[in-house]
Structure formats: structure tokens, C-alpha cells
PDB file of C-alpha atoms in Angstrom:
ATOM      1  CA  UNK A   1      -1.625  15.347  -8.586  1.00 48.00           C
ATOM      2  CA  UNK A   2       1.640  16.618  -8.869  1.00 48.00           C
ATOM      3  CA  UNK A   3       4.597  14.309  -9.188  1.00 59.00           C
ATOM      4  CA  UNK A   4       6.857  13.672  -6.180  1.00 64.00           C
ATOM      5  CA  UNK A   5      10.596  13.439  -6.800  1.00 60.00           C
ATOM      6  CA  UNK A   6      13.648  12.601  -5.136  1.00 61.00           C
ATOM      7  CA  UNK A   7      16.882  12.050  -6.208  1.00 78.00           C
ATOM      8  CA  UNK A   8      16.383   8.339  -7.345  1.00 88.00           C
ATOM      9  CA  UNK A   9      13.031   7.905  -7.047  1.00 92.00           C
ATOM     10  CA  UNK A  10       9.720   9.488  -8.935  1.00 95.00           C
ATOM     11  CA  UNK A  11       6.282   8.731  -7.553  1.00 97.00           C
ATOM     12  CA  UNK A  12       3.142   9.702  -9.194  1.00 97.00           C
ATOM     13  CA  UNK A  13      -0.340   8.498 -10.322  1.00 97.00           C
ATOM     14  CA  UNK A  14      -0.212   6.052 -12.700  1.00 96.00           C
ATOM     15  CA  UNK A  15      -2.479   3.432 -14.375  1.00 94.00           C
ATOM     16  CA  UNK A  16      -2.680   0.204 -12.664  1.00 95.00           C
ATOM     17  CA  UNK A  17      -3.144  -1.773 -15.657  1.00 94.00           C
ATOM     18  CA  UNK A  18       0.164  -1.212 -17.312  1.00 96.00           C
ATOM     19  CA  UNK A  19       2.856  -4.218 -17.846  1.00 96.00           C
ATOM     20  CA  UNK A  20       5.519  -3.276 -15.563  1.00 96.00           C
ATOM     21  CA  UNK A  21       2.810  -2.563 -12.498  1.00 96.00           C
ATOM     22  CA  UNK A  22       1.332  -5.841 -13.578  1.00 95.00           C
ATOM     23  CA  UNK A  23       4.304  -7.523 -13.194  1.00 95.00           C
ATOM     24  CA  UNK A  24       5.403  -5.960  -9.088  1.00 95.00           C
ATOM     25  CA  UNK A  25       1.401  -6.852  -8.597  1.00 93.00           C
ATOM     26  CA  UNK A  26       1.983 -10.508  -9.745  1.00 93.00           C
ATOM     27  CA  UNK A  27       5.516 -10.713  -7.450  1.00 94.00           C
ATOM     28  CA  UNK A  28       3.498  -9.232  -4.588  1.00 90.00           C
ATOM     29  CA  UNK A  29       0.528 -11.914  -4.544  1.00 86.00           C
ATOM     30  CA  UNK A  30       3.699 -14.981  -5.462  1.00 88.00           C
ATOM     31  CA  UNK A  31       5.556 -13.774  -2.519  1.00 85.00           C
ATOM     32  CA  UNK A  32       2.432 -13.356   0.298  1.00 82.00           C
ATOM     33  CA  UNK A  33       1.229 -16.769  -1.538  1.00 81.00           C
ATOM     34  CA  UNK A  34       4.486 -18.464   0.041  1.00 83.00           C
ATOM     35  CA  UNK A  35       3.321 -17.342   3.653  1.00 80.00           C
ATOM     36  CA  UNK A  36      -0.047 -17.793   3.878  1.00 70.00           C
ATOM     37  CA  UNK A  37      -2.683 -19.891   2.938  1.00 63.00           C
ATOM     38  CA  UNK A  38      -4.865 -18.661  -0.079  1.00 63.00           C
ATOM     39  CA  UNK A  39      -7.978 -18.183   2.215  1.00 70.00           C
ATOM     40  CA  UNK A  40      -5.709 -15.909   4.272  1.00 65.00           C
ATOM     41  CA  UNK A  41      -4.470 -14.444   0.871  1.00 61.00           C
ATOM     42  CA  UNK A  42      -6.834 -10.997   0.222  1.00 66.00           C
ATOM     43  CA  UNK A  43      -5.830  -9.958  -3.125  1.00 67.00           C
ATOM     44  CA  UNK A  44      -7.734  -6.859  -4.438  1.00 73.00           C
ATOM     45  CA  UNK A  45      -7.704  -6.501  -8.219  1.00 77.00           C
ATOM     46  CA  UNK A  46      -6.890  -3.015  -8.195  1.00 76.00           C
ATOM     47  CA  UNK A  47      -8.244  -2.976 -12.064  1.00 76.00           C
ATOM     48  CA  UNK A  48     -11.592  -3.818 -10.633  1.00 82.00           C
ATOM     49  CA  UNK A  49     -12.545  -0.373  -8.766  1.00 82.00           C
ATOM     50  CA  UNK A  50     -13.529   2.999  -9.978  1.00 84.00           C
ATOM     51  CA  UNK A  51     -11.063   5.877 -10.206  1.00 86.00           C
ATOM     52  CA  UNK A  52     -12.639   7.247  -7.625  1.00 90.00           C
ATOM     53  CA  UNK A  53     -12.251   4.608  -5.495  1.00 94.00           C
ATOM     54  CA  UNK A  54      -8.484   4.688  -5.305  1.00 95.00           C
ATOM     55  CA  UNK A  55      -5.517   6.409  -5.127  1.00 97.00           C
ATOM     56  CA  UNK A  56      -2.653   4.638  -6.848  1.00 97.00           C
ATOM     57  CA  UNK A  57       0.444   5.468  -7.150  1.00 98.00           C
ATOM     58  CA  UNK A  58       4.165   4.007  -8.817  1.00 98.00           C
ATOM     59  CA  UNK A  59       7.494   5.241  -7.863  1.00 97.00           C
ATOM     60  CA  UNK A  60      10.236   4.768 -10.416  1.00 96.00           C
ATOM     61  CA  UNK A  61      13.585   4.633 -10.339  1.00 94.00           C
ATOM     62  CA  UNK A  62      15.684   7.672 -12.193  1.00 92.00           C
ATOM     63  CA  UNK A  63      15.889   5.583 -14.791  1.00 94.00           C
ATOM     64  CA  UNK A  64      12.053   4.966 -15.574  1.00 94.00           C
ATOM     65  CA  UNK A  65      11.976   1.365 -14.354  1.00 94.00           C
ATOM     66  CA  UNK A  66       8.872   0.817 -11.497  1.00 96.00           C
ATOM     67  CA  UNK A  67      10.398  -0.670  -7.967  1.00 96.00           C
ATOM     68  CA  UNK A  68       7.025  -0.452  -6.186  1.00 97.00           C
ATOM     69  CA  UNK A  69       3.375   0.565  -5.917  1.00 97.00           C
ATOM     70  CA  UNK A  70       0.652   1.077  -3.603  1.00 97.00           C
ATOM     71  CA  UNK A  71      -2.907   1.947  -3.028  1.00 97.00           C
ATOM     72  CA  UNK A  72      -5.454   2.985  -0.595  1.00 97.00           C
ATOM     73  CA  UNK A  73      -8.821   2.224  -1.226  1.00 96.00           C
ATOM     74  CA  UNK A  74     -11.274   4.869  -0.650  1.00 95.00           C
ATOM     75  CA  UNK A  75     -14.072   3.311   1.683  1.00 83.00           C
ATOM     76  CA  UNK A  76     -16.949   5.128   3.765  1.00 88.00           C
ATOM     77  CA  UNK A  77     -16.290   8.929   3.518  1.00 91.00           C
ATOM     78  CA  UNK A  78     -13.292   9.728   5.592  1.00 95.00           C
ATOM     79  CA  UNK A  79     -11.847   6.651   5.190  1.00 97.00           C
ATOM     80  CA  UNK A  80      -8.968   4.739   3.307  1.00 97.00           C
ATOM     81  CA  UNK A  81      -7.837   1.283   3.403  1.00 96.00           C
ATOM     82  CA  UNK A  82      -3.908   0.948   2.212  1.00 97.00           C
ATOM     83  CA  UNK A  83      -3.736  -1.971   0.066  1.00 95.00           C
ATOM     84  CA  UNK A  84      -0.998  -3.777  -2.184  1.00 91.00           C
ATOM     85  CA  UNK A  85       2.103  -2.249  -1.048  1.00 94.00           C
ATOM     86  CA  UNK A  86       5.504  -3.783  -2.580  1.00 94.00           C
ATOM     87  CA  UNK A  87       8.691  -2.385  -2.779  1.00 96.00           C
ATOM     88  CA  UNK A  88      11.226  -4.568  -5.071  1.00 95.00           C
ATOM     89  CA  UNK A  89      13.546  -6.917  -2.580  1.00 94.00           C
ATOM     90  CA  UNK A  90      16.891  -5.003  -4.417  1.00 94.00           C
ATOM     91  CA  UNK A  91      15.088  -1.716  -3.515  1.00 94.00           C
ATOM     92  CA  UNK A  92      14.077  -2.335   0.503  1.00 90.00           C
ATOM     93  CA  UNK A  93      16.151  -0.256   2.831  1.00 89.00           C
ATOM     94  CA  UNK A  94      16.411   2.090   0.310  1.00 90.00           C
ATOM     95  CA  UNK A  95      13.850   4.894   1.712  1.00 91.00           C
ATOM     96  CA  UNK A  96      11.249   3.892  -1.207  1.00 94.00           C
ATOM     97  CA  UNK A  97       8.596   2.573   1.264  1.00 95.00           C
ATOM     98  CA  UNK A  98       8.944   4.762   3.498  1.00 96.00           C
ATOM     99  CA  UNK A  99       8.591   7.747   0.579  1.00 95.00           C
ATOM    100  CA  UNK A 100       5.847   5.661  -0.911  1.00 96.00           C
ATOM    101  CA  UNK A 101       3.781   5.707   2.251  1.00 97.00           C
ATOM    102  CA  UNK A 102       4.560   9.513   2.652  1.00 97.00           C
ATOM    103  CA  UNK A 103       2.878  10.349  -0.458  1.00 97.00           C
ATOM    104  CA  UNK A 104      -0.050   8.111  -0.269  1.00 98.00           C
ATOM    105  CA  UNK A 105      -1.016   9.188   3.208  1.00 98.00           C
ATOM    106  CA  UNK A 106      -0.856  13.031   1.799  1.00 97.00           C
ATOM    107  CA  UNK A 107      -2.642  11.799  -1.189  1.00 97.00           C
ATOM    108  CA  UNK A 108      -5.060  10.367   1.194  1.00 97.00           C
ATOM    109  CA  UNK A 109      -5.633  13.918   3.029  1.00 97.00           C
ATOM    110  CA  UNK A 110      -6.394  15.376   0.314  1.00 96.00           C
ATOM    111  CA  UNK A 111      -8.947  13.142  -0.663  1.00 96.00           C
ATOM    112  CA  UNK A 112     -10.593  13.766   2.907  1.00 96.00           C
ATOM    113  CA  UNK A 113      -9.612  10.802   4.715  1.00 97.00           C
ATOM    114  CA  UNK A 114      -8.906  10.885   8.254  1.00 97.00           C
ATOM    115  CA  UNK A 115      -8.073   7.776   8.680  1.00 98.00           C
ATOM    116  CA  UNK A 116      -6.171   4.848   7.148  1.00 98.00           C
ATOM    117  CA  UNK A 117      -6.959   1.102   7.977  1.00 97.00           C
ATOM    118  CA  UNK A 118      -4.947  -1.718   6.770  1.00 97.00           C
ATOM    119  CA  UNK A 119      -4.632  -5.381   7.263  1.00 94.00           C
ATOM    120  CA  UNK A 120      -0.625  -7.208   6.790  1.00 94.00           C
ATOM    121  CA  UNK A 121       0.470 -10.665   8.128  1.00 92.00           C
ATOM    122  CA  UNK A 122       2.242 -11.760  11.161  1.00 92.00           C
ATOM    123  CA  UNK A 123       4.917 -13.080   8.399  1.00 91.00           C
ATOM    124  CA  UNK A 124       5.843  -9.806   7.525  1.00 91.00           C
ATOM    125  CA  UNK A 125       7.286  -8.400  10.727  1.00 94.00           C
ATOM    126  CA  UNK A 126       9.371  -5.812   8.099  1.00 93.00           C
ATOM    127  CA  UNK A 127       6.190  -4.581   7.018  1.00 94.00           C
ATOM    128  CA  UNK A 128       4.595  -4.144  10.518  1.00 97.00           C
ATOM    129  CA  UNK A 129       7.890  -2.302  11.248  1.00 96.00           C
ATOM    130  CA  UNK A 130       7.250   0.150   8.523  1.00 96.00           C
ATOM    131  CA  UNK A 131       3.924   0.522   9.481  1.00 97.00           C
ATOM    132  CA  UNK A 132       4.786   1.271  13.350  1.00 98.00           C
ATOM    133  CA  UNK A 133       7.777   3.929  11.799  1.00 96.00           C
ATOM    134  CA  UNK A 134       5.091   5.994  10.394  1.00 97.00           C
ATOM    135  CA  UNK A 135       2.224   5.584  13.395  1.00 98.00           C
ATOM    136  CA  UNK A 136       0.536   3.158  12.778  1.00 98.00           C
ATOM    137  CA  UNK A 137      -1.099   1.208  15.887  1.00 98.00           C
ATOM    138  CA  UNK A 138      -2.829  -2.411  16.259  1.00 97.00           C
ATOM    139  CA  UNK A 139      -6.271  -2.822  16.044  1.00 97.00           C
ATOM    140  CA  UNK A 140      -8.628  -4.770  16.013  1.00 95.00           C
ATOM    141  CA  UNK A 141     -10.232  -6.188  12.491  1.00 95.00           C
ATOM    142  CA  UNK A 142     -12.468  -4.166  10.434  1.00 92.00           C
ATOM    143  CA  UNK A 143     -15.065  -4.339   7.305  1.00 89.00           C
ATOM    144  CA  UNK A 144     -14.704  -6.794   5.689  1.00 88.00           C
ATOM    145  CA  UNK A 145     -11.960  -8.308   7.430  1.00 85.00           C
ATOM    146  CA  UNK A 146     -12.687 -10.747  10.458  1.00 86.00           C
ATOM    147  CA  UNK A 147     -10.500 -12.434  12.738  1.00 89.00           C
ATOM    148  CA  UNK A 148      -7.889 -13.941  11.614  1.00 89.00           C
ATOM    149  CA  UNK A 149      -4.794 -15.375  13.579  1.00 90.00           C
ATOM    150  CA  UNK A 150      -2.501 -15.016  10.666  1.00 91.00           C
ATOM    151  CA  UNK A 151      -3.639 -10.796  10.303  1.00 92.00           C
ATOM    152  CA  UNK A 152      -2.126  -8.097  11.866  1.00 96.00           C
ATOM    153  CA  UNK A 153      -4.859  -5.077  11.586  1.00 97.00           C
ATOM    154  CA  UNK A 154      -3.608  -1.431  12.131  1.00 98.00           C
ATOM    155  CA  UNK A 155      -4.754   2.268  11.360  1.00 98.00           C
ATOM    156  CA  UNK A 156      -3.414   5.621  11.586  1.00 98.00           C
ATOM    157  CA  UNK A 157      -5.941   9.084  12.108  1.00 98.00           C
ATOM    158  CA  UNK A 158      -3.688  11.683   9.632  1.00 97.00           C
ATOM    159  CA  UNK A 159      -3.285  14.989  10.893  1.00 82.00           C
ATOM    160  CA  UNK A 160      -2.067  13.805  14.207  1.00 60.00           C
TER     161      UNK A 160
END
């Protein structure tokens, strides 16, 4: 995949396992830990699936140092689940999400999905913003998912 760049930001495919995307993964699971309980907590080790399984990318600041990351998981054919988005706090309002989730929806075309499904908290009424900003609609919850009072479930069909 080719690399995405903006003025301040790059964002490209990158290995999950490396230090620095270590480190945003550990800040991500510390912060949702301080909102919900850790049965409500679904942390996907990234490391875990195949490389076919996932589309992962980092953007980076001009000057090399990683401010986010974010996944989708690569279901039933068709199908993506976004997963373990995090932008750093200093970096929110910034555009970065929003030109994180632009490339990982694209990335997501072109891997054949037609939809994306994803599952956020009620605590993070910034993130169901974002979401909503980029069409995203509640829904109900999906595989493997059940109900949960303290989830927020949404999709998107791309190319609509």
C-alpha cells in the first residue's frame, strides 16, 4: 500500500509489534481501563492475528514520532471490524482521526469489504462523534459482541 501523506502527518502499514505502537496500544487499553470494567474491556492483541487478517496502519508525525494507530479486522468475506483506534490526547482535534479513519476505510475497500462494524463505549461520546462525522449509524450488537449497556455498536456500508 502506498503511503498517505499530509503536511504533518504520514500514515502507512506498519508492524504492530514495534516499541513505539506498543507503547499508544498500552495508553489505549490504560485509558478505556479507567471507564469500564475489565469484562466490558475487549482488548484484541493485534500481534495475535494473521496478516491477512488485518489491516494496520500508524500515522506519524513529520518528525517520525507515532501519534496514533488503528485496525480493522478482516472478518467473514466482505466484512471488517475497526478495532484499537487511538489518537495521542496532544494530537485530538488535530484532523489525525479523522485522516486515520479515511485511510483505513479505503484500505478496507480495497480489501473487498463492504462493510465496517465496530463496537466503542458510551464513555467516549468524542469517539461516537467521530464515528457519526464519517457515517457511521447505531446498531445493534454483532459476532461476538452481545449486549452490553456500557457498548455503543455502529457500522458503515463503504461506497455509499
Amino acid at each position: 500500500m502506498p503511503t498517505h501523506c499530509t503536511p504533518l502527518f504520514t500514515i502507512r502499514p506498519e508492524a504492530v509489534d514495534q516499541p513505539d505502537i506498543l507503547t499508544l496500544l498500552e495508553k489505549l487499553d490504560a485509558y478505556q481501563s479507567t471507564l469500564y470494567p475489565p469484562e466490558c474491556c475487549h482488548f484484541t492483541d493485534l500481534r495475535t492475528l494473521a496478516a491477512d487478517e488485518l489491516i494496520f496502519l500508524v500515522i506519524r508525525h513529520r518528525d517520525g514520532h507515532a501519534v496514533g494507530c488503528g485496525a480493522i479486522v478482516l472478518r467473514q468475506p466482505g466484512e471488517g471490524e475497526m478495532k484499537r483506534i487511538y489518537v495521542e490526547p496532544t494530537y485530538r482535534g488535530s484532523g489525525a482521526a479523522d485522516q486515520l479513519l479515511r485511510q483505513l476505510e479505503k484500505q478496507a475497500s480495497l480489501a473487498g469489504c463492504q462493510v465496517i462494524r465496530l463496537e466503542t463505549g458510551i464513555h467516549q461520546p468524542q469517539a461516537i462523534r467521530l464515528y457519526q462525522r464519517h457515517g457511521y449509524h447505531l446498531r445493534g450488537p454483532f459476532f461476538p459482541y452481545g449486549d452490553d449497556p456500557l457498548s455503543v455498536y455502529m457500522e458503515k456500508k463503504l461506497g455509499t
